[in-house]
Amino acid sequence: MSEVKRALITGITGQDGGHLAALLHEKGYEIYGIIRGQHNPKREAVISEFPYVTLIDADLTDQSSLIRAMQTARPHEVYNLGAISHVGYSFKDPMLTNDVTAKGVLNMLEAIRLTDPENTVRFYQASTSEMFGGLEYNRPEKGYTEESAFHPRSPYGVAKLYGHWITQNYRESYDMFAVSGILFNHEGDRRGVEFVTRKITNAVARIKLGLQDHIELGDLWPKRDWGYAGDYVEGMWRMLQQDQPKDYVLATGETHSIEEFLDLAFKEIGIEDWKPYVKQNPAFMRPAEVDLLLGDPTKAETELGWKRKVDFPGLVKLMVQHDLAVESKKI
Ligand code: NAP
Ligand code: G4F
């Protein structure tokens, strides 16, 4: 009988960490998740929702803790999802963003090298479409691919680009099975309310239930290639099951503005004109914006057999209906 596969996930308390834990559990993995902080407020929720995950106290900024995590979990696969992941916040705390989102990747890669002399561990790095920057001069018509040029527009994007290159460098230098998934925005019922989609669907549900009367947002014209997070973690897993380590874009191949998201979300509660309910607040605008993101997932579709299942209207509906159910319990 073959050995049960073990996976170590950083960012277990985050959106993708939850989806990935559920997926790997279905596939029969033994799962270890890194949790940071002496009193992480999400600890109890993770224990109750994912009782099959063994939590390990560690931090991406503390390499000794990552070495101990590797020694405890002895994983076959490491998914590095932990990061300061909010683009707007990265402008306010750029040094911390660098320590966690850039140097944290190096800390994790070195922890693997130091604890895996046989070089058998497979490593997934959570790279991002933010590395492309979305500027007009650098926007391929059919969308960004694995070969497109990078031009990050935030401390987050710059930090992620370091993580992307150091992953590639470890693959080339040490023959590690280390890959980057260049993922475009993915959302869903586990998305943090600090991100625009969940902020909108949460507010829309509360407006419907009479719990609030408007929502304050920043710029409404930027466009994103929005997919469903549950589909994207399947792509991460597939990348680590290949014969050769390669980087892949995961995207839907469609782009929509925040205004389009508002249209569909408000229609879901029977409101045709959302403008009276939305106020613009400069506090939510960024020093530099990523105008338009559109990904071309052809390589992932061809080589991984991966394709997103949930489309844009399906995603908005799923999120609004989820938030209506959650918020109505509070009345
Ligand atoms: P998320 O919900 O913001 O989760 C981020 C995770 O990182 C949380 O579990 C957080 O823990 C953890 N973390 C933060 N600082 C840490 C530290 N010092 N040490 C260890 N862990 C730390 O992000 P997500 O949406 O799941 O995204 C997962 C990964 O994919 C991130 O790296 C993100 O940058 C990247 N990505 C996301 C998208 C997207 O659209 N969602 C697209 C492309 C790439 P706490 O709960 O303790 O804060
Ligand atoms: O939801 P967002 O904060 O996501 P953003 O900046 O695209 O980043 C997300 O996707 C990346 C992949 O492309 C990930 F790497 C990253 O970790 C994260 O998951 O903002 C989306 C757009 C931006 O143009 C922002 O300026 O919405 C705009 N926006 C307008 N009002 C707002 C708001 N964003 C937020 N968070 N809050 C607002 O009130």
Short mmCIF file of N, CA, C and O in Angstrom, two decimals, residues 142 144-146 182-184 225 227 231-232 234-236 238-239 242 246-254 294-310:
data_model
loop_
_atom_site.label_atom_id
_atom_site.label_comp_id
_atom_site.label_asym_id
_atom_site.label_seq_id
_atom_site.Cartn_x
_atom_site.Cartn_y
_atom_site.Cartn_z
N LYS A 142 -5.18 39.14 -25.92
CA LYS A 142 -5.89 37.94 -25.44
C LYS A 142 -5.63 37.66 -23.96
O LYS A 142 -6.03 36.61 -23.45
N TYR A 144 -2.83 38.18 -20.33
CA TYR A 144 -1.46 37.87 -19.90
C TYR A 144 -1.24 36.36 -19.89
O TYR A 144 -2.11 35.59 -19.47
N THR A 145 -0.02 35.97 -20.32
CA THR A 145 0.37 34.56 -20.28
C THR A 145 1.59 34.43 -19.37
O THR A 145 2.10 35.42 -18.85
N GLU A 146 2.09 33.21 -19.28
CA GLU A 146 3.28 32.90 -18.48
C GLU A 146 4.50 33.64 -19.03
O GLU A 146 5.49 33.82 -18.32
N ILE A 182 0.46 31.57 -11.33
CA ILE A 182 0.19 33.02 -11.48
C ILE A 182 -1.33 33.15 -11.55
O ILE A 182 -1.94 33.02 -12.61
N LEU A 183 -1.92 33.38 -10.37
CA LEU A 183 -3.38 33.33 -10.29
C LEU A 183 -3.99 34.73 -10.38
O LEU A 183 -3.53 35.67 -9.73
N PHE A 184 -5.02 34.82 -11.21
CA PHE A 184 -5.81 36.05 -11.28
C PHE A 184 -6.82 36.02 -10.14
O PHE A 184 -6.98 35.01 -9.46
N ASP A 225 -10.11 40.03 -13.69
CA ASP A 225 -10.47 38.71 -14.20
C ASP A 225 -10.82 37.88 -12.96
O ASP A 225 -9.95 37.32 -12.31
N GLY A 227 -12.50 34.90 -10.82
CA GLY A 227 -12.99 33.53 -10.82
C GLY A 227 -13.35 33.09 -9.41
O GLY A 227 -13.31 33.89 -8.47
N ASP A 231 -12.41 26.66 -7.60
CA ASP A 231 -11.86 26.14 -8.86
C ASP A 231 -10.33 26.28 -8.89
O ASP A 231 -9.63 25.44 -9.44
N TYR A 232 -9.81 27.37 -8.28
CA TYR A 232 -8.39 27.69 -8.43
C TYR A 232 -7.49 26.77 -7.59
O TYR A 232 -6.37 26.46 -7.99
N GLU A 234 -7.93 23.68 -7.09
CA GLU A 234 -7.77 22.45 -7.88
C GLU A 234 -6.59 22.61 -8.85
O GLU A 234 -5.79 21.69 -9.04
N GLY A 235 -6.47 23.80 -9.44
CA GLY A 235 -5.35 24.08 -10.35
C GLY A 235 -4.01 24.03 -9.63
O GLY A 235 -3.02 23.52 -10.16
N MET A 236 -3.97 24.57 -8.39
CA MET A 236 -2.71 24.52 -7.61
C MET A 236 -2.26 23.07 -7.44
O MET A 236 -1.09 22.73 -7.63
N ARG A 238 -3.10 20.44 -9.15
CA ARG A 238 -2.69 19.81 -10.42
C ARG A 238 -1.25 20.18 -10.80
O ARG A 238 -0.53 19.37 -11.37
N MET A 239 -0.86 21.44 -10.51
CA MET A 239 0.51 21.86 -10.86
C MET A 239 1.55 20.98 -10.16
O MET A 239 2.61 20.71 -10.72
N GLN A 242 2.31 17.22 -11.79
CA GLN A 242 2.88 17.06 -13.13
C GLN A 242 4.23 16.34 -13.08
O GLN A 242 4.86 16.26 -12.03
N LYS A 246 6.56 23.42 -13.75
CA LYS A 246 6.40 24.58 -14.66
C LYS A 246 5.44 25.57 -14.01
O LYS A 246 4.63 25.19 -13.17
N ASP A 247 5.52 26.83 -14.45
CA ASP A 247 4.61 27.86 -13.95
C ASP A 247 3.37 27.93 -14.85
O ASP A 247 3.47 27.72 -16.06
N TYR A 248 2.22 28.25 -14.23
CA TYR A 248 0.97 28.32 -14.99
C TYR A 248 0.14 29.53 -14.57
O TYR A 248 0.05 29.83 -13.37
N VAL A 249 -0.53 30.14 -15.55
CA VAL A 249 -1.56 31.16 -15.29
C VAL A 249 -2.89 30.45 -15.06
O VAL A 249 -3.26 29.56 -15.83
N LEU A 250 -3.61 30.85 -13.99
CA LEU A 250 -4.99 30.40 -13.81
C LEU A 250 -5.88 31.65 -13.88
O LEU A 250 -5.68 32.60 -13.12
N ALA A 251 -6.83 31.64 -14.81
CA ALA A 251 -7.68 32.81 -15.03
C ALA A 251 -8.95 32.34 -15.74
O ALA A 251 -9.05 31.19 -16.15
N THR A 252 -9.91 33.26 -15.88
CA THR A 252 -11.15 32.89 -16.59
C THR A 252 -11.11 33.29 -18.06
O THR A 252 -11.86 32.77 -18.87
N GLY A 253 -10.23 34.29 -18.40
CA GLY A 253 -10.22 34.80 -19.77
C GLY A 253 -11.28 35.87 -20.02
O GLY A 253 -11.57 36.22 -21.16
N GLU A 254 -11.88 36.38 -18.94
CA GLU A 254 -12.87 37.47 -19.04
C GLU A 254 -12.48 38.56 -18.06
O GLU A 254 -11.95 38.26 -16.99
N LEU A 294 -6.50 40.77 -17.25
CA LEU A 294 -7.15 39.73 -18.04
C LEU A 294 -6.11 38.63 -18.28
O LEU A 294 -5.02 38.91 -18.76
N GLY A 295 -6.46 37.41 -17.93
CA GLY A 295 -5.50 36.30 -18.06
C GLY A 295 -5.88 35.37 -19.21
O GLY A 295 -7.05 35.24 -19.55
N ASP A 296 -4.85 34.73 -19.77
CA ASP A 296 -5.06 33.74 -20.82
C ASP A 296 -4.66 32.37 -20.25
O ASP A 296 -3.46 32.07 -20.14
N PRO A 297 -5.65 31.54 -19.88
CA PRO A 297 -5.33 30.28 -19.20
C PRO A 297 -5.06 29.10 -20.14
O PRO A 297 -5.15 27.94 -19.71
N THR A 298 -4.71 29.38 -21.41
CA THR A 298 -4.57 28.31 -22.40
C THR A 298 -3.60 27.20 -21.95
O THR A 298 -3.90 26.01 -22.09
N LYS A 299 -2.45 27.60 -21.39
CA LYS A 299 -1.44 26.59 -21.03
C LYS A 299 -2.00 25.66 -19.93
O LYS A 299 -1.85 24.43 -20.01
N ALA A 300 -2.67 26.25 -18.93
CA ALA A 300 -3.23 25.42 -17.85
C ALA A 300 -4.34 24.53 -18.39
O ALA A 300 -4.46 23.36 -18.00
N GLU A 301 -5.14 25.07 -19.30
CA GLU A 301 -6.24 24.26 -19.86
C GLU A 301 -5.69 23.09 -20.67
O GLU A 301 -6.19 21.98 -20.60
N THR A 302 -4.62 23.36 -21.44
CA THR A 302 -4.07 22.32 -22.32
C THR A 302 -3.26 21.29 -21.54
O THR A 302 -3.44 20.09 -21.71
N GLU A 303 -2.37 21.79 -20.66
CA GLU A 303 -1.43 20.85 -20.02
C GLU A 303 -1.95 20.26 -18.72
O GLU A 303 -1.62 19.13 -18.36
N LEU A 304 -2.75 21.04 -17.98
CA LEU A 304 -3.25 20.54 -16.68
C LEU A 304 -4.67 19.98 -16.80
O LEU A 304 -5.18 19.37 -15.86
N GLY A 305 -5.33 20.27 -17.93
CA GLY A 305 -6.75 19.88 -18.06
C GLY A 305 -7.61 20.65 -17.07
O GLY A 305 -8.67 20.20 -16.66
N TRP A 306 -7.14 21.86 -16.70
CA TRP A 306 -7.87 22.69 -15.72
C TRP A 306 -8.75 23.69 -16.46
O TRP A 306 -8.33 24.25 -17.47
N LYS A 307 -9.96 23.92 -15.97
CA LYS A 307 -10.80 25.00 -16.50
C LYS A 307 -11.71 25.47 -15.38
O LYS A 307 -12.23 24.66 -14.62
N ARG A 308 -11.90 26.77 -15.33
CA ARG A 308 -12.81 27.29 -14.28
C ARG A 308 -14.23 26.76 -14.57
O ARG A 308 -14.62 26.64 -15.73
N LYS A 309 -14.96 26.49 -13.48
CA LYS A 309 -16.33 25.99 -13.64
C LYS A 309 -17.34 27.11 -13.41
O LYS A 309 -18.34 27.22 -14.10
N VAL A 310 -17.08 27.96 -12.39
CA VAL A 310 -18.04 29.02 -12.03
C VAL A 310 -17.76 30.25 -12.89
O VAL A 310 -16.63 30.73 -12.97
#
